[in-house]
Amino acid sequence: MLDLLKGFFNSMTLQGLLFGLLIFVITLAVNLAIVSFVLVKLPASYFQKSHSRGFWEDRSSAIRVLGIIGKNALGLVLVVMGVLLSLPGVPGQGLLTILLGVMLLDFPGKRRFEHKLVSRPTVLRAINRLRHRFGKPPLVID
């Protein structure tokens, strides 16, 4: 195992390191932009129990089902990609990519998980600062 690590670090070049750093910075910027966009676009009442969670309720049932399947497939791809990006030696923002994927997935307990995460004072304060910067009202939490 030690020989494998030595071989890995000996084979690294400055060009390879810079390329990895570039990929890391680009994925960080893209992930932060997407997460920020989603948080700003959420309705202020999104985390209230009375908020409807239906996806494309105004569309026909066939389009709605295809949309749900597509949304979950994209979420699954992002989670898998995030796990791969979290591996040592792979440049990229794994945790943010996993978060994006989880936001798209539908699974039992997701609403409770989201509520618990966003209810943390530091997280809620950061989200509401971001929303304020874009002229959106703060999130209202039950």
mmCIF file with all atom_site columns, C-alpha atoms in Angstrom:
data_model
loop_
_atom_site.group_PDB
_atom_site.id
_atom_site.type_symbol
_atom_site.label_atom_id
_atom_site.label_alt_id
_atom_site.label_comp_id
_atom_site.label_asym_id
_atom_site.label_entity_id
_atom_site.label_seq_id
_atom_site.pdbx_PDB_ins_code
_atom_site.Cartn_x
_atom_site.Cartn_y
_atom_site.Cartn_z
_atom_site.occupancy
_atom_site.B_iso_or_equiv
_atom_site.pdbx_formal_charge
_atom_site.auth_seq_id
_atom_site.auth_comp_id
_atom_site.auth_asym_id
_atom_site.auth_atom_id
_atom_site.pdbx_PDB_model_num
ATOM 1   C CA . MET A 1 1   ? 0.000   0.000  0.000   1.00 0.00 ? 1   MET A CA 1
ATOM 2   C CA . LEU A 1 2   ? 2.831   2.383  0.860   1.00 0.00 ? 2   LEU A CA 1
ATOM 3   C CA . ASP A 1 3   ? 4.526   1.618  -2.456  1.00 0.00 ? 3   ASP A CA 1
ATOM 4   C CA . LEU A 1 4   ? 1.285   2.419  -4.274  1.00 0.00 ? 4   LEU A CA 1
ATOM 5   C CA . LEU A 1 5   ? 1.054   5.825  -2.586  1.00 0.00 ? 5   LEU A CA 1
ATOM 6   C CA . LYS A 1 6   ? 4.724   6.553  -3.294  1.00 0.00 ? 6   LYS A CA 1
ATOM 7   C CA . GLY A 1 7   ? 4.220   5.684  -6.950  1.00 0.00 ? 7   GLY A CA 1
ATOM 8   C CA . PHE A 1 8   ? 1.138   7.893  -7.139  1.00 0.00 ? 8   PHE A CA 1
ATOM 9   C CA . PHE A 1 9   ? 2.863   10.936 -5.664  1.00 0.00 ? 9   PHE A CA 1
ATOM 10  C CA . ASN A 1 10  ? 6.051   10.386 -7.684  1.00 0.00 ? 10  ASN A CA 1
ATOM 11  C CA . SER A 1 11  ? 4.055   10.308 -10.930 1.00 0.00 ? 11  SER A CA 1
ATOM 12  C CA . MET A 1 12  ? 2.365   13.666 -10.247 1.00 0.00 ? 12  MET A CA 1
ATOM 13  C CA . THR A 1 13  ? 3.446   16.575 -12.391 1.00 0.00 ? 13  THR A CA 1
ATOM 14  C CA . LEU A 1 14  ? 2.914   20.294 -11.946 1.00 0.00 ? 14  LEU A CA 1
ATOM 15  C CA . GLN A 1 15  ? 0.664   20.277 -15.006 1.00 0.00 ? 15  GLN A CA 1
ATOM 16  C CA . GLY A 1 16  ? -1.437  17.482 -13.507 1.00 0.00 ? 16  GLY A CA 1
ATOM 17  C CA . LEU A 1 17  ? -1.735  19.295 -10.192 1.00 0.00 ? 17  LEU A CA 1
ATOM 18  C CA . LEU A 1 18  ? -2.777  22.533 -11.884 1.00 0.00 ? 18  LEU A CA 1
ATOM 19  C CA . PHE A 1 19  ? -5.324  20.673 -13.991 1.00 0.00 ? 19  PHE A CA 1
ATOM 20  C CA . GLY A 1 20  ? -6.749  19.047 -10.846 1.00 0.00 ? 20  GLY A CA 1
ATOM 21  C CA . LEU A 1 21  ? -6.895  22.428 -9.112  1.00 0.00 ? 21  LEU A CA 1
ATOM 22  C CA . LEU A 1 22  ? -8.684  23.925 -12.113 1.00 0.00 ? 22  LEU A CA 1
ATOM 23  C CA . ILE A 1 23  ? -11.285 21.146 -12.082 1.00 0.00 ? 23  ILE A CA 1
ATOM 24  C CA . PHE A 1 24  ? -11.727 21.631 -8.327  1.00 0.00 ? 24  PHE A CA 1
ATOM 25  C CA . VAL A 1 25  ? -12.300 25.388 -8.680  1.00 0.00 ? 25  VAL A CA 1
ATOM 26  C CA . ILE A 1 26  ? -14.698 24.999 -11.620 1.00 0.00 ? 26  ILE A CA 1
ATOM 27  C CA . THR A 1 27  ? -16.801 22.329 -9.899  1.00 0.00 ? 27  THR A CA 1
ATOM 28  C CA . LEU A 1 28  ? -16.858 24.400 -6.696  1.00 0.00 ? 28  LEU A CA 1
ATOM 29  C CA . ALA A 1 29  ? -18.106 27.465 -8.569  1.00 0.00 ? 29  ALA A CA 1
ATOM 30  C CA . VAL A 1 30  ? -20.731 25.512 -10.530 1.00 0.00 ? 30  VAL A CA 1
ATOM 31  C CA . ASN A 1 31  ? -22.006 23.657 -7.454  1.00 0.00 ? 31  ASN A CA 1
ATOM 32  C CA . LEU A 1 32  ? -22.185 26.822 -5.362  1.00 0.00 ? 32  LEU A CA 1
ATOM 33  C CA . ALA A 1 33  ? -24.030 28.619 -8.153  1.00 0.00 ? 33  ALA A CA 1
ATOM 34  C CA . ILE A 1 34  ? -26.587 25.812 -8.483  1.00 0.00 ? 34  ILE A CA 1
ATOM 35  C CA . VAL A 1 35  ? -27.138 25.487 -4.716  1.00 0.00 ? 35  VAL A CA 1
ATOM 36  C CA . SER A 1 36  ? -27.466 29.273 -4.400  1.00 0.00 ? 36  SER A CA 1
ATOM 37  C CA . PHE A 1 37  ? -29.927 29.402 -7.303  1.00 0.00 ? 37  PHE A CA 1
ATOM 38  C CA . VAL A 1 38  ? -32.089 26.668 -5.767  1.00 0.00 ? 38  VAL A CA 1
ATOM 39  C CA . LEU A 1 39  ? -32.062 28.266 -2.302  1.00 0.00 ? 39  LEU A CA 1
ATOM 40  C CA . VAL A 1 40  ? -33.000 31.661 -3.707  1.00 0.00 ? 40  VAL A CA 1
ATOM 41  C CA . LYS A 1 41  ? -35.808 30.227 -5.870  1.00 0.00 ? 41  LYS A CA 1
ATOM 42  C CA . LEU A 1 42  ? -37.417 28.241 -3.023  1.00 0.00 ? 42  LEU A CA 1
ATOM 43  C CA . PRO A 1 43  ? -40.697 29.739 -1.802  1.00 0.00 ? 43  PRO A CA 1
ATOM 44  C CA . ALA A 1 44  ? -40.377 31.259 1.685   1.00 0.00 ? 44  ALA A CA 1
ATOM 45  C CA . SER A 1 45  ? -42.926 28.714 2.970   1.00 0.00 ? 45  SER A CA 1
ATOM 46  C CA . TYR A 1 46  ? -41.117 25.673 1.515   1.00 0.00 ? 46  TYR A CA 1
ATOM 47  C CA . PHE A 1 47  ? -40.180 24.269 4.945   1.00 0.00 ? 47  PHE A CA 1
ATOM 48  C CA . GLN A 1 48  ? -43.623 24.714 6.490   1.00 0.00 ? 48  GLN A CA 1
ATOM 49  C CA . LYS A 1 49  ? -45.759 21.617 6.941   1.00 0.00 ? 49  LYS A CA 1
ATOM 50  C CA . SER A 1 50  ? -48.627 23.233 5.046   1.00 0.00 ? 50  SER A CA 1
ATOM 51  C CA . HIS A 1 51  ? -46.502 23.710 1.894   1.00 0.00 ? 51  HIS A CA 1
ATOM 52  C CA . SER A 1 52  ? -47.499 21.342 -0.913  1.00 0.00 ? 52  SER A CA 1
ATOM 53  C CA . ARG A 1 53  ? -44.663 19.101 -2.102  1.00 0.00 ? 53  ARG A CA 1
ATOM 54  C CA . GLY A 1 54  ? -46.305 17.968 -5.319  1.00 0.00 ? 54  GLY A CA 1
ATOM 55  C CA . PHE A 1 55  ? -44.039 18.013 -8.370  1.00 0.00 ? 55  PHE A CA 1
ATOM 56  C CA . TRP A 1 56  ? -45.663 19.350 -11.564 1.00 0.00 ? 56  TRP A CA 1
ATOM 57  C CA . GLU A 1 57  ? -49.167 18.902 -10.148 1.00 0.00 ? 57  GLU A CA 1
ATOM 58  C CA . ASP A 1 58  ? -50.599 21.058 -12.927 1.00 0.00 ? 58  ASP A CA 1
ATOM 59  C CA . ARG A 1 59  ? -49.272 18.749 -15.684 1.00 0.00 ? 59  ARG A CA 1
ATOM 60  C CA . SER A 1 60  ? -50.811 15.585 -17.074 1.00 0.00 ? 60  SER A CA 1
ATOM 61  C CA . SER A 1 61  ? -50.102 12.436 -15.109 1.00 0.00 ? 61  SER A CA 1
ATOM 62  C CA . ALA A 1 62  ? -47.856 10.940 -17.827 1.00 0.00 ? 62  ALA A CA 1
ATOM 63  C CA . ILE A 1 63  ? -45.650 14.039 -17.992 1.00 0.00 ? 63  ILE A CA 1
ATOM 64  C CA . ARG A 1 64  ? -45.614 14.256 -14.195 1.00 0.00 ? 64  ARG A CA 1
ATOM 65  C CA . VAL A 1 65  ? -44.452 10.626 -13.855 1.00 0.00 ? 65  VAL A CA 1
ATOM 66  C CA . LEU A 1 66  ? -41.741 11.124 -16.493 1.00 0.00 ? 66  LEU A CA 1
ATOM 67  C CA . GLY A 1 67  ? -40.628 14.309 -14.711 1.00 0.00 ? 67  GLY A CA 1
ATOM 68  C CA . ILE A 1 68  ? -40.412 12.544 -11.347 1.00 0.00 ? 68  ILE A CA 1
ATOM 69  C CA . ILE A 1 69  ? -38.437 9.665  -12.873 1.00 0.00 ? 69  ILE A CA 1
ATOM 70  C CA . GLY A 1 70  ? -36.078 12.118 -14.614 1.00 0.00 ? 70  GLY A CA 1
ATOM 71  C CA . LYS A 1 71  ? -35.616 14.197 -11.464 1.00 0.00 ? 71  LYS A CA 1
ATOM 72  C CA . ASN A 1 72  ? -34.798 11.131 -9.367  1.00 0.00 ? 72  ASN A CA 1
ATOM 73  C CA . ALA A 1 73  ? -32.474 9.719  -12.040 1.00 0.00 ? 73  ALA A CA 1
ATOM 74  C CA . LEU A 1 74  ? -30.557 13.004 -12.172 1.00 0.00 ? 74  LEU A CA 1
ATOM 75  C CA . GLY A 1 75  ? -30.425 13.055 -8.370  1.00 0.00 ? 75  GLY A CA 1
ATOM 76  C CA . LEU A 1 76  ? -29.039 9.522  -8.287  1.00 0.00 ? 76  LEU A CA 1
ATOM 77  C CA . VAL A 1 77  ? -26.404 10.370 -10.906 1.00 0.00 ? 77  VAL A CA 1
ATOM 78  C CA . LEU A 1 78  ? -25.350 13.425 -8.884  1.00 0.00 ? 78  LEU A CA 1
ATOM 79  C CA . VAL A 1 79  ? -25.089 11.415 -5.654  1.00 0.00 ? 79  VAL A CA 1
ATOM 80  C CA . VAL A 1 80  ? -22.941 8.746  -7.350  1.00 0.00 ? 80  VAL A CA 1
ATOM 81  C CA . MET A 1 81  ? -20.818 11.437 -8.999  1.00 0.00 ? 81  MET A CA 1
ATOM 82  C CA . GLY A 1 82  ? -20.442 13.172 -5.636  1.00 0.00 ? 82  GLY A CA 1
ATOM 83  C CA . VAL A 1 83  ? -19.275 9.969  -3.995  1.00 0.00 ? 83  VAL A CA 1
ATOM 84  C CA . LEU A 1 84  ? -16.696 9.520  -6.755  1.00 0.00 ? 84  LEU A CA 1
ATOM 85  C CA . LEU A 1 85  ? -15.571 13.140 -6.381  1.00 0.00 ? 85  LEU A CA 1
ATOM 86  C CA . SER A 1 86  ? -15.156 12.561 -2.639  1.00 0.00 ? 86  SER A CA 1
ATOM 87  C CA . LEU A 1 87  ? -12.499 9.917  -3.201  1.00 0.00 ? 87  LEU A CA 1
ATOM 88  C CA . PRO A 1 88  ? -8.938  10.973 -2.420  1.00 0.00 ? 88  PRO A CA 1
ATOM 89  C CA . GLY A 1 89  ? -7.020  12.109 -5.465  1.00 0.00 ? 89  GLY A CA 1
ATOM 90  C CA . VAL A 1 90  ? -10.146 12.961 -7.475  1.00 0.00 ? 90  VAL A CA 1
ATOM 91  C CA . PRO A 1 91  ? -10.558 16.730 -7.890  1.00 0.00 ? 91  PRO A CA 1
ATOM 92  C CA . GLY A 1 92  ? -14.011 18.174 -7.368  1.00 0.00 ? 92  GLY A CA 1
ATOM 93  C CA . GLN A 1 93  ? -16.641 19.100 -4.834  1.00 0.00 ? 93  GLN A CA 1
ATOM 94  C CA . GLY A 1 94  ? -18.012 15.758 -3.717  1.00 0.00 ? 94  GLY A CA 1
ATOM 95  C CA . LEU A 1 95  ? -20.093 16.870 -0.745  1.00 0.00 ? 95  LEU A CA 1
ATOM 96  C CA . LEU A 1 96  ? -21.799 19.707 -2.614  1.00 0.00 ? 96  LEU A CA 1
ATOM 97  C CA . THR A 1 97  ? -22.560 17.382 -5.500  1.00 0.00 ? 97  THR A CA 1
ATOM 98  C CA . ILE A 1 98  ? -24.054 14.831 -3.083  1.00 0.00 ? 98  ILE A CA 1
ATOM 99  C CA . LEU A 1 99  ? -26.165 17.621 -1.539  1.00 0.00 ? 99  LEU A CA 1
ATOM 100 C CA . LEU A 1 100 ? -27.467 18.614 -4.975  1.00 0.00 ? 100 LEU A CA 1
ATOM 101 C CA . GLY A 1 101 ? -28.368 15.004 -5.702  1.00 0.00 ? 101 GLY A CA 1
ATOM 102 C CA . VAL A 1 102 ? -30.151 14.540 -2.373  1.00 0.00 ? 102 VAL A CA 1
ATOM 103 C CA . MET A 1 103 ? -32.160 17.714 -3.036  1.00 0.00 ? 103 MET A CA 1
ATOM 104 C CA . LEU A 1 104 ? -33.518 16.092 -6.215  1.00 0.00 ? 104 LEU A CA 1
ATOM 105 C CA . LEU A 1 105 ? -34.189 12.608 -4.826  1.00 0.00 ? 105 LEU A CA 1
ATOM 106 C CA . ASP A 1 106 ? -37.500 11.513 -3.328  1.00 0.00 ? 106 ASP A CA 1
ATOM 107 C CA . PHE A 1 107 ? -37.059 9.182  -0.369  1.00 0.00 ? 107 PHE A CA 1
ATOM 108 C CA . PRO A 1 108 ? -38.876 8.489  2.908   1.00 0.00 ? 108 PRO A CA 1
ATOM 109 C CA . GLY A 1 109 ? -37.856 10.948 5.617   1.00 0.00 ? 109 GLY A CA 1
ATOM 110 C CA . LYS A 1 110 ? -36.458 13.518 3.183   1.00 0.00 ? 110 LYS A CA 1
ATOM 111 C CA . ARG A 1 111 ? -38.737 16.300 4.403   1.00 0.00 ? 111 ARG A CA 1
ATOM 112 C CA . ARG A 1 112 ? -37.778 15.665 8.029   1.00 0.00 ? 112 ARG A CA 1
ATOM 113 C CA . PHE A 1 113 ? -34.078 15.530 7.068   1.00 0.00 ? 113 PHE A CA 1
ATOM 114 C CA . GLU A 1 114 ? -34.314 18.837 5.159   1.00 0.00 ? 114 GLU A CA 1
ATOM 115 C CA . HIS A 1 115 ? -36.204 20.478 8.017   1.00 0.00 ? 115 HIS A CA 1
ATOM 116 C CA . LYS A 1 116 ? -33.655 19.314 10.585  1.00 0.00 ? 116 LYS A CA 1
ATOM 117 C CA . LEU A 1 117 ? -30.764 20.547 8.457   1.00 0.00 ? 117 LEU A CA 1
ATOM 118 C CA . VAL A 1 118 ? -32.271 23.950 7.676   1.00 0.00 ? 118 VAL A CA 1
ATOM 119 C CA . SER A 1 119 ? -33.512 24.451 11.253  1.00 0.00 ? 119 SER A CA 1
ATOM 120 C CA . ARG A 1 120 ? -29.945 24.737 12.493  1.00 0.00 ? 120 ARG A CA 1
ATOM 121 C CA . PRO A 1 121 ? -29.466 28.434 13.356  1.00 0.00 ? 121 PRO A CA 1
ATOM 122 C CA . THR A 1 122 ? -26.189 28.841 11.456  1.00 0.00 ? 122 THR A CA 1
ATOM 123 C CA . VAL A 1 123 ? -27.553 27.163 8.315   1.00 0.00 ? 123 VAL A CA 1
ATOM 124 C CA . LEU A 1 124 ? -30.816 29.128 8.388   1.00 0.00 ? 124 LEU A CA 1
ATOM 125 C CA . ARG A 1 125 ? -28.950 32.395 8.973   1.00 0.00 ? 125 ARG A CA 1
ATOM 126 C CA . ALA A 1 126 ? -26.626 31.728 6.017   1.00 0.00 ? 126 ALA A CA 1
ATOM 127 C CA . ILE A 1 127 ? -29.538 30.810 3.717   1.00 0.00 ? 127 ILE A CA 1
ATOM 128 C CA . ASN A 1 128 ? -31.547 33.859 4.731   1.00 0.00 ? 128 ASN A CA 1
ATOM 129 C CA . ARG A 1 129 ? -28.522 36.141 4.192   1.00 0.00 ? 129 ARG A CA 1
ATOM 130 C CA . LEU A 1 130 ? -28.194 34.731 0.685   1.00 0.00 ? 130 LEU A CA 1
ATOM 131 C CA . ARG A 1 131 ? -31.925 35.193 0.034   1.00 0.00 ? 131 ARG A CA 1
ATOM 132 C CA . HIS A 1 132 ? -31.774 38.773 1.373   1.00 0.00 ? 132 HIS A CA 1
ATOM 133 C CA . ARG A 1 133 ? -28.889 39.551 -0.991  1.00 0.00 ? 133 ARG A CA 1
ATOM 134 C CA . PHE A 1 134 ? -31.186 38.634 -3.897  1.00 0.00 ? 134 PHE A CA 1
ATOM 135 C CA . GLY A 1 135 ? -34.219 40.472 -2.515  1.00 0.00 ? 135 GLY A CA 1
ATOM 136 C CA . LYS A 1 136 ? -36.121 37.361 -1.419  1.00 0.00 ? 136 LYS A CA 1
ATOM 137 C CA . PRO A 1 137 ? -37.994 37.015 1.887   1.00 0.00 ? 137 PRO A CA 1
ATOM 138 C CA . PRO A 1 138 ? -36.459 34.816 4.602   1.00 0.00 ? 138 PRO A CA 1
ATOM 139 C CA . LEU A 1 139 ? -37.459 31.164 4.878   1.00 0.00 ? 139 LEU A CA 1
ATOM 140 C CA . VAL A 1 140 ? -40.241 30.501 7.373   1.00 0.00 ? 140 VAL A CA 1
ATOM 141 C CA . ILE A 1 141 ? -39.804 27.315 9.387   1.00 0.00 ? 141 ILE A CA 1
ATOM 142 C CA . ASP A 1 142 ? -42.412 25.571 11.577  1.00 0.00 ? 142 ASP A CA 1
#
